[in-house]
Short mmCIF file of C-alpha atoms in Angstrom, two decimals:
data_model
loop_
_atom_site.label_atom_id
_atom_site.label_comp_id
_atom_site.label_asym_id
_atom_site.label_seq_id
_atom_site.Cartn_x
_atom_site.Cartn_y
_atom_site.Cartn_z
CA UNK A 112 -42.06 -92.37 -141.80
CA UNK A 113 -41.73 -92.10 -137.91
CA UNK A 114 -44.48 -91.59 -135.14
CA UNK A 115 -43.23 -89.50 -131.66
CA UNK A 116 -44.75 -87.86 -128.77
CA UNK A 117 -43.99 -84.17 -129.85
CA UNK A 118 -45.80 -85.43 -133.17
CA UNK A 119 -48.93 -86.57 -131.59
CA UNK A 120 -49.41 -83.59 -130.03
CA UNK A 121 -48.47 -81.35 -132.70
CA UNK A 122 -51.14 -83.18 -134.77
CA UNK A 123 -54.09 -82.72 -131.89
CA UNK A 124 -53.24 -79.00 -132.33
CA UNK A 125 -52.95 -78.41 -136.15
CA UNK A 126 -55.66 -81.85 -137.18
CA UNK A 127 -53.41 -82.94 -139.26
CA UNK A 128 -52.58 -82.42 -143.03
CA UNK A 129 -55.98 -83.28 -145.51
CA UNK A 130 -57.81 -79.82 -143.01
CA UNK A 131 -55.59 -77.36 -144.85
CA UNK A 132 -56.17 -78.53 -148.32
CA UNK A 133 -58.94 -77.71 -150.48
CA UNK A 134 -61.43 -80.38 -150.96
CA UNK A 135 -60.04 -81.58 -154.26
CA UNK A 136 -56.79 -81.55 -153.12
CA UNK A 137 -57.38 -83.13 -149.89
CA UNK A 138 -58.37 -86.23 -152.03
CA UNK A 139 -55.57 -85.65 -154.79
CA UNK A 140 -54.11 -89.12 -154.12
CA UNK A 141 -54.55 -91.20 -157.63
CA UNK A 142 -58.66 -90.64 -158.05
CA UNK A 143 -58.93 -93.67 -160.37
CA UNK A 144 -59.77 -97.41 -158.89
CA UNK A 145 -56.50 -99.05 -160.16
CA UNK A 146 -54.63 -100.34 -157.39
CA UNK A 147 -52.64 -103.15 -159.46
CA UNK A 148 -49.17 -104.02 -158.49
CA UNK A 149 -46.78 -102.26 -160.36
CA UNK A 150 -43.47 -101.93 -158.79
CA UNK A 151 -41.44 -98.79 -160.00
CA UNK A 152 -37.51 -98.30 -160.22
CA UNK A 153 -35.95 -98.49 -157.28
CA UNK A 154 -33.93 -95.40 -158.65
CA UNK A 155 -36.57 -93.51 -157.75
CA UNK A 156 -37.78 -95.18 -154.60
CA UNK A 157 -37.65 -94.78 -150.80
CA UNK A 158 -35.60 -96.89 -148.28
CA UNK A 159 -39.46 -97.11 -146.86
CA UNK A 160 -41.02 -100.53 -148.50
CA UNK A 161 -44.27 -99.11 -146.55
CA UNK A 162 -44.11 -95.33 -149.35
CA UNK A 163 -43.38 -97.31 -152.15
CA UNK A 164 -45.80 -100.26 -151.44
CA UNK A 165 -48.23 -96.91 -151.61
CA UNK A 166 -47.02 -95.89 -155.31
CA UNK A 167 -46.72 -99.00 -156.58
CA UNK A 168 -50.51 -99.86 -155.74
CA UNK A 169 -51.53 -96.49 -157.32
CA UNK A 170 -52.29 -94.91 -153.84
CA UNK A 171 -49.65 -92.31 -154.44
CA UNK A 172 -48.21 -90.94 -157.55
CA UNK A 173 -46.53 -94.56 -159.23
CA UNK A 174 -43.24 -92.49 -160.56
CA UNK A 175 -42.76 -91.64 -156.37
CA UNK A 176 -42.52 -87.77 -157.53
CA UNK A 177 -44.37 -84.41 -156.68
CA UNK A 178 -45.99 -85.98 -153.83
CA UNK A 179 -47.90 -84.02 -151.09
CA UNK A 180 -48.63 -84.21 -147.36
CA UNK A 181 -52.77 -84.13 -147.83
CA UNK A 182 -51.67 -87.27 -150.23
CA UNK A 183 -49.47 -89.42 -148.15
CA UNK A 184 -52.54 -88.72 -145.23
CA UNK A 185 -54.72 -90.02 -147.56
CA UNK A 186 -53.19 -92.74 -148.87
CA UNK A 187 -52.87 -93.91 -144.60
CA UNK A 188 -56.45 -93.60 -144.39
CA UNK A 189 -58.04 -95.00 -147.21
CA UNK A 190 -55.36 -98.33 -147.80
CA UNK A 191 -54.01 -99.00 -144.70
CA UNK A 192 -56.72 -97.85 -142.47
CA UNK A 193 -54.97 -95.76 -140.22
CA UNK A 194 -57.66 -93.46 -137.78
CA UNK A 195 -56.41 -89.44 -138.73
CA UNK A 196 -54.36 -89.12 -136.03
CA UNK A 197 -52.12 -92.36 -136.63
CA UNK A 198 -51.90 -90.96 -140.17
CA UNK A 199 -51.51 -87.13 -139.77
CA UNK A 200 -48.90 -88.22 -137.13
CA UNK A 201 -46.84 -90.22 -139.26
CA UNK A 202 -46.69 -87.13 -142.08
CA UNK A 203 -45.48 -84.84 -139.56
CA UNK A 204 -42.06 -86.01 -140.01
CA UNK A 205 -42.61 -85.55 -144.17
CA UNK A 206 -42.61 -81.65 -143.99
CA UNK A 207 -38.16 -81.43 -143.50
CA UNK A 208 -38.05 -83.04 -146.84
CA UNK A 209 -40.58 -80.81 -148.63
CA UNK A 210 -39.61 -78.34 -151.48
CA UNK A 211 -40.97 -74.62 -152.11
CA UNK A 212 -43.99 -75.63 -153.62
CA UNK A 213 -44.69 -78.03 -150.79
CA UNK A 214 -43.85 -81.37 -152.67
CA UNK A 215 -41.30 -84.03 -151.97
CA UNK A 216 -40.16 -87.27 -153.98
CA UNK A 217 -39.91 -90.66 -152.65
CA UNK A 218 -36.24 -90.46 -153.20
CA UNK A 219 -35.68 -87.10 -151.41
CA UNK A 220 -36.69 -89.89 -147.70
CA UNK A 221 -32.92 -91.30 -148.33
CA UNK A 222 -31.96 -87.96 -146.79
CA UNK A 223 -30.10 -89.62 -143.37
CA UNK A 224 -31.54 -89.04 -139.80
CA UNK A 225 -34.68 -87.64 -141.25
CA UNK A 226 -36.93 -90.18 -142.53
CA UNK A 227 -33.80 -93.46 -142.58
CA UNK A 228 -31.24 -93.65 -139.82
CA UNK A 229 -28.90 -96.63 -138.84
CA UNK A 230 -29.59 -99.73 -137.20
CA UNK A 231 -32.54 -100.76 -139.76
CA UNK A 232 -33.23 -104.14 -139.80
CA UNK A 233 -32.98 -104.81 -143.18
CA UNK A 234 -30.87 -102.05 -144.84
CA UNK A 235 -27.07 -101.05 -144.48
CA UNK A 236 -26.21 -97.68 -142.72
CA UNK A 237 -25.51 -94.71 -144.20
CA UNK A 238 -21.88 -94.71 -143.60
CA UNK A 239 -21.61 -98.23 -145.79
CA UNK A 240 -22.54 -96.60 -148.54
CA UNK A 241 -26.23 -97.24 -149.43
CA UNK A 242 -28.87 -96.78 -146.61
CA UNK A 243 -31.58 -97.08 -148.84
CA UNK A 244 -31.27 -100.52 -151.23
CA UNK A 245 -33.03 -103.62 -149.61
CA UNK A 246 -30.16 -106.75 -148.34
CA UNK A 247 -32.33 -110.16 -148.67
CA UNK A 248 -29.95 -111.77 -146.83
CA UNK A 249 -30.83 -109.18 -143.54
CA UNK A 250 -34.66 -110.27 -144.13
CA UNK A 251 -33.36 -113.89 -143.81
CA UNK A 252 -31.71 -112.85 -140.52
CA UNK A 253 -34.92 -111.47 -139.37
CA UNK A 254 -37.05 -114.45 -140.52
CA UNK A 255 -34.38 -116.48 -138.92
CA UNK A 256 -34.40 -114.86 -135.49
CA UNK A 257 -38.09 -116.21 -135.42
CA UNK A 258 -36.29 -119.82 -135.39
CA UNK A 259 -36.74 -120.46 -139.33
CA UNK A 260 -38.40 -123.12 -140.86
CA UNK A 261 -41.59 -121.16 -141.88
CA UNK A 262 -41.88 -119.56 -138.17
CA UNK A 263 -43.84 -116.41 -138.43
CA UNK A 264 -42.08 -113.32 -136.69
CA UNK A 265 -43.52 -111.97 -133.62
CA UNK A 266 -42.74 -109.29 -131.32
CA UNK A 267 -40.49 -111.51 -129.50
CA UNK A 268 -38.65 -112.04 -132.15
CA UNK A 269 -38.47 -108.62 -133.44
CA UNK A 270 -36.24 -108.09 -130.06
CA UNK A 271 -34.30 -110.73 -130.72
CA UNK A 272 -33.82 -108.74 -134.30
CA UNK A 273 -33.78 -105.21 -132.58
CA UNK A 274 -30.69 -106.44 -130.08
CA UNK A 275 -28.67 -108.02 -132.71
CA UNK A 276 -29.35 -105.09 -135.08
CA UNK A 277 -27.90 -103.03 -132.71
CA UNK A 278 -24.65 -104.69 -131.96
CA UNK A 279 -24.32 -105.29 -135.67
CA UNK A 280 -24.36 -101.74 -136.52
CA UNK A 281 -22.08 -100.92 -133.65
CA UNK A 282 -20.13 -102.59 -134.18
CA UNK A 283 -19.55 -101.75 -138.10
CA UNK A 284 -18.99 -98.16 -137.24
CA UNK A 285 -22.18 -96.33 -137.10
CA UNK A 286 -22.50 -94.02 -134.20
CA UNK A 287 -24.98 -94.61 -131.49
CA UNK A 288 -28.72 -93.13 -132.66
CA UNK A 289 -29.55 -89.85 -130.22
CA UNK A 290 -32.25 -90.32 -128.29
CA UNK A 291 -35.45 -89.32 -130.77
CA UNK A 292 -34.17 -91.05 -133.28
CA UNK A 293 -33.78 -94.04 -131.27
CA UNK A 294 -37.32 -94.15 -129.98
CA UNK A 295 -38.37 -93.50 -133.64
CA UNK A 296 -36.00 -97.30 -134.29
CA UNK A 297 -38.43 -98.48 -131.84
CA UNK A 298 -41.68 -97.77 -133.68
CA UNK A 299 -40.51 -98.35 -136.92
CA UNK A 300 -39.58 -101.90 -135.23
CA UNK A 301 -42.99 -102.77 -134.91
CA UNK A 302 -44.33 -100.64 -137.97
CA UNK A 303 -45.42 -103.60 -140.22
CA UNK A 304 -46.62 -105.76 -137.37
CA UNK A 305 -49.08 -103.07 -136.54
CA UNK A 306 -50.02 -101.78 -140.14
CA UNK A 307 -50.57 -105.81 -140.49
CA UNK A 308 -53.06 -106.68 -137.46
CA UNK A 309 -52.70 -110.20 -138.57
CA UNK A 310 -53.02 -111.32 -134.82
CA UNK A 311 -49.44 -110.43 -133.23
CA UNK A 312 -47.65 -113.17 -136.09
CA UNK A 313 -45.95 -111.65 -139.09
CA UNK A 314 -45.17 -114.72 -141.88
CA UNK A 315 -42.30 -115.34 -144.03
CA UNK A 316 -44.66 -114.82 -147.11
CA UNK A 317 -46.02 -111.71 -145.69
CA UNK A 318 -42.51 -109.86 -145.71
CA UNK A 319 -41.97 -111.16 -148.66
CA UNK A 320 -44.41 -109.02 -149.85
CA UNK A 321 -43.69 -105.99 -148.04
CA UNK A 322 -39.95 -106.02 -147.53
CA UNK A 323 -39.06 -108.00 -151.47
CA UNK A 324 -41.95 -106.55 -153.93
CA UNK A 325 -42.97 -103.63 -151.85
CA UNK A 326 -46.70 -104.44 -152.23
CA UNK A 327 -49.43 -104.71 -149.27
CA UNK A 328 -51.33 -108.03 -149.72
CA UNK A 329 -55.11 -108.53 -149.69
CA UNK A 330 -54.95 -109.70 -145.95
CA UNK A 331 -53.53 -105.85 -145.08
CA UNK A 332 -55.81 -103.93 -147.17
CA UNK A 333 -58.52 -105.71 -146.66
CA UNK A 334 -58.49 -105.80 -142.87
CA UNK A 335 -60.39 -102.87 -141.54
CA UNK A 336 -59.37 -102.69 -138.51
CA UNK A 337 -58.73 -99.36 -137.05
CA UNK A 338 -54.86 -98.74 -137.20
CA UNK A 339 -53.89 -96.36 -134.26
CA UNK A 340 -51.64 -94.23 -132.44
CA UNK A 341 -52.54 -96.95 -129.31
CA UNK A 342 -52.15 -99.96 -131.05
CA UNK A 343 -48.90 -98.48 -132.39
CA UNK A 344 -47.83 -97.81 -129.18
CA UNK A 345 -48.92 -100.97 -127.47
CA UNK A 346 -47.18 -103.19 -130.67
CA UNK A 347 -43.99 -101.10 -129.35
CA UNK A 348 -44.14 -101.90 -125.41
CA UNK A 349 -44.73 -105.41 -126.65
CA UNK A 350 -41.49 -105.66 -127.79
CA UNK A 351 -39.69 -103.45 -125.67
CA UNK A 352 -40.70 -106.05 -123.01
CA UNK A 353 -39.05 -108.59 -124.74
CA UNK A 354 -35.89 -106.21 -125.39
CA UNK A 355 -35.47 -105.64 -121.59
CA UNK A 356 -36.44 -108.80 -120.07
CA UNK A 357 -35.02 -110.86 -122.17
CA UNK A 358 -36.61 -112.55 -125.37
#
């Protein structure tokens, strides 16, 4: 998923997804307490490690189909501790991918330039061939740009990751990203970092999780700390700073 200005405000006007829904299925996100790892098939998975960390904890559907907006909001809230507007935001870019009857599956986000888009950080692009299957070896980059040996990643070193990304994928074909999609690269940058709030340091063990077994550890869900459109945006000028300056 991907934040943007004309989201933001969109959201302030229509308060987001959960308000339309009838009580029970405002809260139709997996009712029961079991929020064991279980990791599903990656057939039926996003290119989003973030959506499918979700199902595979039981806060959305675990077979990644017949989801719903008021679900996905939910699931923001209630695991990842995202304020409403941070969350509500994030499913505004969900509704392209929806069906008639106002569902989507976790597979249907592969669709390109909607919810995926070149120049990820740790997938191929679309024009290689699969945009959507994890390369451990472009995790190790990112790791690496940190300086290795057990370094944790920061945001200078997610623009270290964010340059060389870019010339990569440039240079393997892929055209350049228009100019929303690019600022959505930016955010998506700094997306785990700032669902984290671990303190500005991302470890090697904590994208493990994420990024390898698509599972949020104890030290994300438990944190409560308010998750926000600010400290979204402020994880993102962090970097840029880097990315123009020089990292």
């Amino acid at each position: 998923m991907y934040l943007s200005l004309t989201n933001i405000i969109k959201t302030l006007f229509t308060g987001g997804y959960a308000d339309k829904k009838s009580r029970s299925q405002a809260s139709s996100a997996p009712a029961n307490d079991d929020h064991s790892y279980q990791k599903g098939d990656i057939e039926h998975r996003s290119p989003c490690p973030g959506l499918n960390a979700l199902a595979n904890q039981g806060y959305l559907p675990r077979d990644g189909k017949n989801i719903t907006l008021a679900q996905v909001q939910h699931a923001l809230q209630t695991a990842l501790h995202m304020d409403w507007l941070a969350a509500a935001s994030l499913v505004s870019s969900l509704p392209p991918l929806l069906r008639p009857d106002g569902t989507f599956d976790l597979v249907d986000t592969r669709r390109h330039n909607v919810i995926e888009h070149d120049s990820s950080f740790t997938r191929l692009d679309f024009h290689q061939g699969d945009n959507y299957t994890l390369r451990p070896e472009m995790l190790q980059a990112m790791i690496d740009d940190a300086g290795g040996g057990g370094k944790p990643v920061t945001l200078r070193s997610l623009a270290r990751t964010f340059k060389r990304r870019d010339k990569e994928s440039r240079a393997a074909g892929a055209p350049r990203l228009p100019l929303n999609l690019w600022f959505v690269r930016v955010l998506q940058a700094v997306g785990v970092m700032n669902t984290a709030q671990t303190g500005g340091i991302l470890t090697p063990e904590l994208l493990h999780a994420v990024f390898v077994e698509e599972r949020f550890p104890d030290i994300i869900l438990e944190n409560p700390t308010p998750r926000t459109v600010f400290t979204l945006l402020g994880n993102a000028l962090g970097m840029m700073k880097y990315v123009v300056f020089g990292s």
